[in-house]
Tab-separated table of C-alpha atoms in Angstrom:
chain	number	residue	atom	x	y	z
A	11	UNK	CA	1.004	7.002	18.340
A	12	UNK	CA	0.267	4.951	14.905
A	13	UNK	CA	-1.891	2.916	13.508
A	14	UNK	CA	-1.809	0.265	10.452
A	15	UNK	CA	-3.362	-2.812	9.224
A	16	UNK	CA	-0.827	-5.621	8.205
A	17	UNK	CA	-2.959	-7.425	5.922
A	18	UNK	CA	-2.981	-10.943	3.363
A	19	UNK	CA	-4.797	-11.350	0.196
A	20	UNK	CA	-4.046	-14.202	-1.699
A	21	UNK	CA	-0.293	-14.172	-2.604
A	22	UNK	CA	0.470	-10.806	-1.679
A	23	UNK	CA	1.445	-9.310	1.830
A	24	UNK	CA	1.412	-5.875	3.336
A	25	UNK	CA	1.264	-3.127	5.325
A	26	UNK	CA	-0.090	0.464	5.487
A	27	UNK	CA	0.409	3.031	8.468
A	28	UNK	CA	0.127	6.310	9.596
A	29	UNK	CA	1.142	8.378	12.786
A	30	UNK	CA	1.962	11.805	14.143
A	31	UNK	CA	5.776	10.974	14.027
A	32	UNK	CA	8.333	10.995	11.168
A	33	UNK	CA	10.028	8.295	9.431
A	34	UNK	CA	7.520	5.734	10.740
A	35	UNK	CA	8.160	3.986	7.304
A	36	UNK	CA	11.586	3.054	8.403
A	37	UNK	CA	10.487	1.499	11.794
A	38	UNK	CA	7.093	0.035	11.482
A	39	UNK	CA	6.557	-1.884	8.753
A	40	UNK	CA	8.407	-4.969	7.185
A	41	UNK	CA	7.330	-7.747	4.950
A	42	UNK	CA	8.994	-10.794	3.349
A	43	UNK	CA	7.929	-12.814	-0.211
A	44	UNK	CA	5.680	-15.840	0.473
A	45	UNK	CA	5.840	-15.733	3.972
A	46	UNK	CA	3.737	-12.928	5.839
A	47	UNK	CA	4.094	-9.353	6.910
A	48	UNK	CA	4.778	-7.533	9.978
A	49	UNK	CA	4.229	-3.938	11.926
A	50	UNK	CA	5.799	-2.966	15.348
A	51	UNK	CA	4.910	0.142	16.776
A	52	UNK	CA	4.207	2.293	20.415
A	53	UNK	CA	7.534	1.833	21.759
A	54	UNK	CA	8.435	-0.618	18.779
A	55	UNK	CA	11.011	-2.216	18.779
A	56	UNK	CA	12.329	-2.732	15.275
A	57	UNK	CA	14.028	-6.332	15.772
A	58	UNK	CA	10.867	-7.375	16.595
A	59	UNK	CA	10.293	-7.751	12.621
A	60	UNK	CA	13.076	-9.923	12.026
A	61	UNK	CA	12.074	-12.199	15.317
A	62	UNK	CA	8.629	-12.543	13.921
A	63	UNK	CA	9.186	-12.876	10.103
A	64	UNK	CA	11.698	-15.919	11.199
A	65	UNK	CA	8.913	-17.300	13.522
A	66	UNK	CA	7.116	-17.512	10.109
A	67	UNK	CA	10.305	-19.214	8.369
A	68	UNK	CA	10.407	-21.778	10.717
A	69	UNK	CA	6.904	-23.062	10.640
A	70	UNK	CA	5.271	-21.031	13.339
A	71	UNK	CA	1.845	-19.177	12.638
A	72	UNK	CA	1.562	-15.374	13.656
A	73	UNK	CA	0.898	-16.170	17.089
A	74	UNK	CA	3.959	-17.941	17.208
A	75	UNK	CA	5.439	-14.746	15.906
A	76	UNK	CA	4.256	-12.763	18.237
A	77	UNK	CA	5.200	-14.932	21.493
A	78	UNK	CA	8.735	-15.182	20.075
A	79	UNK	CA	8.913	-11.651	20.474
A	80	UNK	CA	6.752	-10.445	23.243
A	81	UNK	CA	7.597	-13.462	25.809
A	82	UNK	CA	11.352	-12.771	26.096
A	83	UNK	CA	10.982	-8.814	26.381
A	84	UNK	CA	10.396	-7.273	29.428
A	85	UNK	CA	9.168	-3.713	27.961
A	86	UNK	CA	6.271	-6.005	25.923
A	87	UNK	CA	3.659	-3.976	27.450
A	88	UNK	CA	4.781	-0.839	26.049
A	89	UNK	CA	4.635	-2.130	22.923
A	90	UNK	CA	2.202	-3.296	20.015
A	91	UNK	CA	2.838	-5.694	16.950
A	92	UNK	CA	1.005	-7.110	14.197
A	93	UNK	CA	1.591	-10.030	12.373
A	94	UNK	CA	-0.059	-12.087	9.327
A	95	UNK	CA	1.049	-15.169	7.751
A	96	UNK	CA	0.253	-17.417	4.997
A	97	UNK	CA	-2.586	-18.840	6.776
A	98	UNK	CA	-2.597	-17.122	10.178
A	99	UNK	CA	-2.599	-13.699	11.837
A	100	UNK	CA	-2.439	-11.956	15.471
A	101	UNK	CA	-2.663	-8.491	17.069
A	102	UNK	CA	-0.578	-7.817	20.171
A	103	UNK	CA	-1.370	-4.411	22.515
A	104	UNK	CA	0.449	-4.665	25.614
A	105	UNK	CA	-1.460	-3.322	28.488
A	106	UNK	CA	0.702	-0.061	28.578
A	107	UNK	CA	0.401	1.526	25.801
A	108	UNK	CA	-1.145	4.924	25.656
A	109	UNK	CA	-5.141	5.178	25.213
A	110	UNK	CA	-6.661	4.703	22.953
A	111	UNK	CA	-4.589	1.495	22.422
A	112	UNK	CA	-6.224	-2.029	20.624
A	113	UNK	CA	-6.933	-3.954	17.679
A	114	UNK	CA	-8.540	-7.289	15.906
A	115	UNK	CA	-7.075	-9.901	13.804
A	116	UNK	CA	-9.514	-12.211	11.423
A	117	UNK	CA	-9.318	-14.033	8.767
A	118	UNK	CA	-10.816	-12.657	5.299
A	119	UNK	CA	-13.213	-15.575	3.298
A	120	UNK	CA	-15.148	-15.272	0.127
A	121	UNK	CA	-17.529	-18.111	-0.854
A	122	UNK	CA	-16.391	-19.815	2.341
A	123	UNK	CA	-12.811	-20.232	1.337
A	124	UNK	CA	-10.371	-18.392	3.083
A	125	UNK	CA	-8.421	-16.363	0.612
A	126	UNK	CA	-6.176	-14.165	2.800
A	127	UNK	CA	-6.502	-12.072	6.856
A	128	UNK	CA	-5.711	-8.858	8.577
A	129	UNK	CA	-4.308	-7.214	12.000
A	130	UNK	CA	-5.404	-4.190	12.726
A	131	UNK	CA	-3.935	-2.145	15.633
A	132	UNK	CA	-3.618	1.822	16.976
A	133	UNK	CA	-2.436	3.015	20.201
A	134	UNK	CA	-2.870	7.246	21.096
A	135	UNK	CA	-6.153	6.788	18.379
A	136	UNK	CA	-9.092	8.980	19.325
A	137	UNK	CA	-11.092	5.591	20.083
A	138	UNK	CA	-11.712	2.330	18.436
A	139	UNK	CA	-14.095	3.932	15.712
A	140	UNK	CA	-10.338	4.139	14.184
A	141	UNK	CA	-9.992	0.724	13.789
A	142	UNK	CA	-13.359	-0.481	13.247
A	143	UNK	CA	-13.772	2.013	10.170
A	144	UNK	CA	-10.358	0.005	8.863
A	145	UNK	CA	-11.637	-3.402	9.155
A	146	UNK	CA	-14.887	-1.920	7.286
A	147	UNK	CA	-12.920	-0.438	4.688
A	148	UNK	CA	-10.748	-3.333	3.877
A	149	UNK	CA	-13.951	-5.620	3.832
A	150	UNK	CA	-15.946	-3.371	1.692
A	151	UNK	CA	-12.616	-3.588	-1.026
A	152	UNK	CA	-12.489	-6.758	-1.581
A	153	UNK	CA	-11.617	-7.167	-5.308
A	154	UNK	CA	-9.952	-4.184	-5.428
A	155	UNK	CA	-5.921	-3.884	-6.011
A	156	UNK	CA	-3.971	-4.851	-2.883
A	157	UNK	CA	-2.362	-1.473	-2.741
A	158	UNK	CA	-5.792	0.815	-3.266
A	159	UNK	CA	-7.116	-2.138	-0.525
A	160	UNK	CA	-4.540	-0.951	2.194
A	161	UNK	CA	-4.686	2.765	1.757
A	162	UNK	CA	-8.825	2.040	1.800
A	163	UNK	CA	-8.342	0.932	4.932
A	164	UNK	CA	-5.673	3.356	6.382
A	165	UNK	CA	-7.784	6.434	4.744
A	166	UNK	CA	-11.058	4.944	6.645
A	167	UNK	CA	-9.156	4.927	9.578
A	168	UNK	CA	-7.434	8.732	8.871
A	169	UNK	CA	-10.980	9.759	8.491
A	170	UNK	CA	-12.254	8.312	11.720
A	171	UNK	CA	-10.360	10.361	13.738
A	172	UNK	CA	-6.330	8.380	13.513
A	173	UNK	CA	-3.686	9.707	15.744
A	174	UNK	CA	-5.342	11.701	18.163
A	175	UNK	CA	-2.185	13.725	18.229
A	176	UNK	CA	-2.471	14.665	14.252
A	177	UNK	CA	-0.521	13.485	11.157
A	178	UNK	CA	3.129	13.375	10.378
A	179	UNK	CA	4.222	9.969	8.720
A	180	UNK	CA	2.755	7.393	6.657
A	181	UNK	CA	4.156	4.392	5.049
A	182	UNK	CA	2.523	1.143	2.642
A	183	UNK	CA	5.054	-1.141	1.544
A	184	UNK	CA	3.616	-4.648	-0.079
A	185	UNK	CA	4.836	-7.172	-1.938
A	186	UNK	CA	3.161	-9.609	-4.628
A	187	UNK	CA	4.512	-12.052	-6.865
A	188	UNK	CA	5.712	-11.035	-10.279
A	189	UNK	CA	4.725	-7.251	-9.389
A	190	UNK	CA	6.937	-3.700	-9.131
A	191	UNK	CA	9.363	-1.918	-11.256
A	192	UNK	CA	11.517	-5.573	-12.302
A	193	UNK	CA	8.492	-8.081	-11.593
A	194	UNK	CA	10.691	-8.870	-8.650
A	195	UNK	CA	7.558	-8.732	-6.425
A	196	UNK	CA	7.910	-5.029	-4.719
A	197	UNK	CA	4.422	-3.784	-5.180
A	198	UNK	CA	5.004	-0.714	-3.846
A	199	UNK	CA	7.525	0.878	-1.266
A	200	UNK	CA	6.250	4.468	-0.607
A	201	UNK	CA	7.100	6.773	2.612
A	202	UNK	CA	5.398	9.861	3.378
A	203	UNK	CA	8.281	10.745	6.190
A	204	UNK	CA	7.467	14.417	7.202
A	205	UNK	CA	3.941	16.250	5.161
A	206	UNK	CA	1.007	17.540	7.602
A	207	UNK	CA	-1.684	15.538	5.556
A	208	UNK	CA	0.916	12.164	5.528
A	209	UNK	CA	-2.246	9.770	4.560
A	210	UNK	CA	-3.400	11.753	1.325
A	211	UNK	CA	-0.039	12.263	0.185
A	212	UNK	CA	0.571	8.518	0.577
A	213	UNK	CA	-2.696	8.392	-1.511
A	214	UNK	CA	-1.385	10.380	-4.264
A	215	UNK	CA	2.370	8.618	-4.077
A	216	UNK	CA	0.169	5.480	-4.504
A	217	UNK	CA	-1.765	6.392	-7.606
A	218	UNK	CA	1.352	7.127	-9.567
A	219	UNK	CA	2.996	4.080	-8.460
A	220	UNK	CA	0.494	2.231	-9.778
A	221	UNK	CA	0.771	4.458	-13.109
A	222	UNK	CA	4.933	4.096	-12.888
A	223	UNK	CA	4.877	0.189	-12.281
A	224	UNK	CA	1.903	-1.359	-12.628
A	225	UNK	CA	1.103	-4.266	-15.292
A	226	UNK	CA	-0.906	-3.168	-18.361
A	227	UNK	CA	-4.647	-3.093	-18.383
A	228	UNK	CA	-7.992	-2.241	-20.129
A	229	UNK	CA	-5.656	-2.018	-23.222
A	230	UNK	CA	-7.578	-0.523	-26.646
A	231	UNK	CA	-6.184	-1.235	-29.477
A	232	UNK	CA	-4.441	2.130	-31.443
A	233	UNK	CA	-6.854	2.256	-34.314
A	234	UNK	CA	-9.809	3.945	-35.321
A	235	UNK	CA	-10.870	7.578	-33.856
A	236	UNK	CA	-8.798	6.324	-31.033
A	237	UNK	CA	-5.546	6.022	-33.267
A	238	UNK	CA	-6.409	9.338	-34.720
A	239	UNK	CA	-6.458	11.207	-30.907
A	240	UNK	CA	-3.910	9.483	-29.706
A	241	UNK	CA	-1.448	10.459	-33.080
A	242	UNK	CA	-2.373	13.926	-32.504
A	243	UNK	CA	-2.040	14.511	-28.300
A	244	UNK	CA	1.538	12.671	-29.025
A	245	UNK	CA	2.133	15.229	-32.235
A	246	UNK	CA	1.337	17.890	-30.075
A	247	UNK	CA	3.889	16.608	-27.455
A	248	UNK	CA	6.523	16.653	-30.602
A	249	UNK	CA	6.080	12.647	-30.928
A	250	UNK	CA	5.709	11.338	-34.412
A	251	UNK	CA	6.779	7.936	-36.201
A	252	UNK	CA	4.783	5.382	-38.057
A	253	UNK	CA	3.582	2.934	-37.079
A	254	UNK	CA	2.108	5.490	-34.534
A	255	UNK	CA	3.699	2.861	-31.405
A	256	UNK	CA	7.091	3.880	-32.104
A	257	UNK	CA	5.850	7.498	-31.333
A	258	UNK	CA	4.087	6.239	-28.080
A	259	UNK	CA	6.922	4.277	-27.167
A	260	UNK	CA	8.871	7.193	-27.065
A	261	UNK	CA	7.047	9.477	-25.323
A	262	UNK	CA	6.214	6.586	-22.448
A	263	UNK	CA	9.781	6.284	-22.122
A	264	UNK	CA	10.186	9.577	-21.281
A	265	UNK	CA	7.367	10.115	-18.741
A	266	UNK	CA	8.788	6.686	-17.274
A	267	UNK	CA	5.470	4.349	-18.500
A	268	UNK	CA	7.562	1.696	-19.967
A	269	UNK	CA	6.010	-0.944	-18.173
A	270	UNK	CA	2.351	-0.130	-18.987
A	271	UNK	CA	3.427	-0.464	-22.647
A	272	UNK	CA	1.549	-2.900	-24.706
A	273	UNK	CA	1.782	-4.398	-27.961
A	274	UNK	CA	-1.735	-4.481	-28.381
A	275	UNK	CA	-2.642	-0.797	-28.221
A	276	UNK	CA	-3.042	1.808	-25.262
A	277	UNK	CA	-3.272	1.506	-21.567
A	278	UNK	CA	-6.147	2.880	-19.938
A	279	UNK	CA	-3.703	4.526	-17.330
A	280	UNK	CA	-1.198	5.755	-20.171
A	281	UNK	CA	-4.011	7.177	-22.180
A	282	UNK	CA	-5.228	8.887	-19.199
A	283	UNK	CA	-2.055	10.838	-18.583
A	284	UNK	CA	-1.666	11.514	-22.436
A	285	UNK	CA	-4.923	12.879	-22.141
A	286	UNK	CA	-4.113	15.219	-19.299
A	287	UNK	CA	-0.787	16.241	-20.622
A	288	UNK	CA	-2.239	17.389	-23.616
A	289	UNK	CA	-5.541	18.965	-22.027
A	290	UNK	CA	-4.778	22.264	-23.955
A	291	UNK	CA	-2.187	21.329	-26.311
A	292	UNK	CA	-4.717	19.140	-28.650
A	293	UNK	CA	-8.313	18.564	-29.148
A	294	UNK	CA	-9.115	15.837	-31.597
């Protein structure tokens, strides 16, 4: 009834799913720091997560993970895990769960180094087009953000068919060193736990995310005709102050941007939604 990639890429760790069933945020997916990621689904069972995530602790790879949970159950075959770890990852589908039911686990390289892996799994998908469009996807990323890499992926998959059943839930949750609201490593933690189109409105939850938390970039430097647009859209919001940062301080702290803020100028995200917000209000 779901389908998700659990996927590696350098430091960071995650997972993306969707299904036609609520909540599936709270049960599927699970992911630790520096140690791997996880996803438990068709009957899942959610102690399977802890089970394989301390596999991982202990020096096991993810097939490890995935015998310490599988061998001792004796419902295993209703069930379906993923599991990546620093340097390892494995796909279980036990034999059954519902058709369409499968996936593939690889390794990712670039140049010939190995720089991170995947699991990709489904069970109740329309066919494996589902998760052959995912492992596309995520290939064809490479270089993008880890989050926009995931949702890729789970999109590609969406648009292959998915759930044969239809949409309901979808969930990405990843974690990356020195990333999230503190720089405590949450990347993002997003649910989608009850919308008819769960995978686009994941997509959009995603995007502002990255707005909300992300780490400056392309920053431009407030001077110039770009100082002078910039000191009007935030006039025309009712910000002023000189120098013209303390006024774009203030309205970032408002719409919640503080941590795209840069001493050197503008983000290119932060100038984007100044832009928008003042699409009628000023014209420079």
């Amino acid at each position: 009834m779901t389908f998700s990639i659990v996927a590696r890429d350098g430091e960071a760790f995650g997972v993306a799913v969707a299904s036609k069933f609520p909540f599936v945020g709270a049960v599927v997916p699970e992911v630790r720091l520096g140690l791997g990621a996880v996803a438990t689904q068709a009957l899942a069972k959610v102690g399977y997560k802890a089970t394989a995530l301390d596999a991982l602790s202990g020096g096991g790879d993810a097939g490890d993970a995935v015998a310490a949970c599988t061998e001792p159950d004796d419902e295993r075959d209703d069930r379906q895990l993923g599991v990546v770890g620093v340097a390892s990852q494995a796909t279980w589908t036990g034999s059954r769960c519902l058709p369409w039911a499968g996936g593939i686990a690889r390794p990712e390289t670039r140049d010939g180094v190995v720089t991170g892996g995947y699991a990709i799994q489904g069970n109740i998908l329309v066919g494996p087009e589902v998760v052959e469009s995912m492992e596309r996807a995520w290939l064809a990323s490479a270089g993008r953000p880890f989050a926009d890499r995931l949702l890729a992926a789970l999109l590609a998959g969406d648009d292959a068919g998915g759930d044969s059943r239809g949409r309901q839930g979808a969930a990405l949750y990843a974690v990356s060193p020195g990333a999230g609201y503190d720089r405590s490593g949450v990347l993002a933690d997003i649910r989608i736990d009850d919308h008819p189109q769960a995978p686009r409105e994941l997509a959009r939850l995603v995007g502002l995310n990255a707005l909300l938390f992300g780490a400056p970039e392309e920053v431009q430097p407030l001077e110039g005709p770009l100082g002078t647009e910039v000191g009007q859209r935030l006039a025309a919001l009712g910000f002023t102050g000189d120098p013209l940062v303390v006024a774009l301080e203030a309205w970032a702290s408002r719409e919640n941007y503080e941590s795209r803020l840069s001493p050197n100028g503008i983000d290119a995200r932060v100038l984007a939604a100044l832009r928008e917000a003042t699409s009628d209000a000023a014209e420079p």
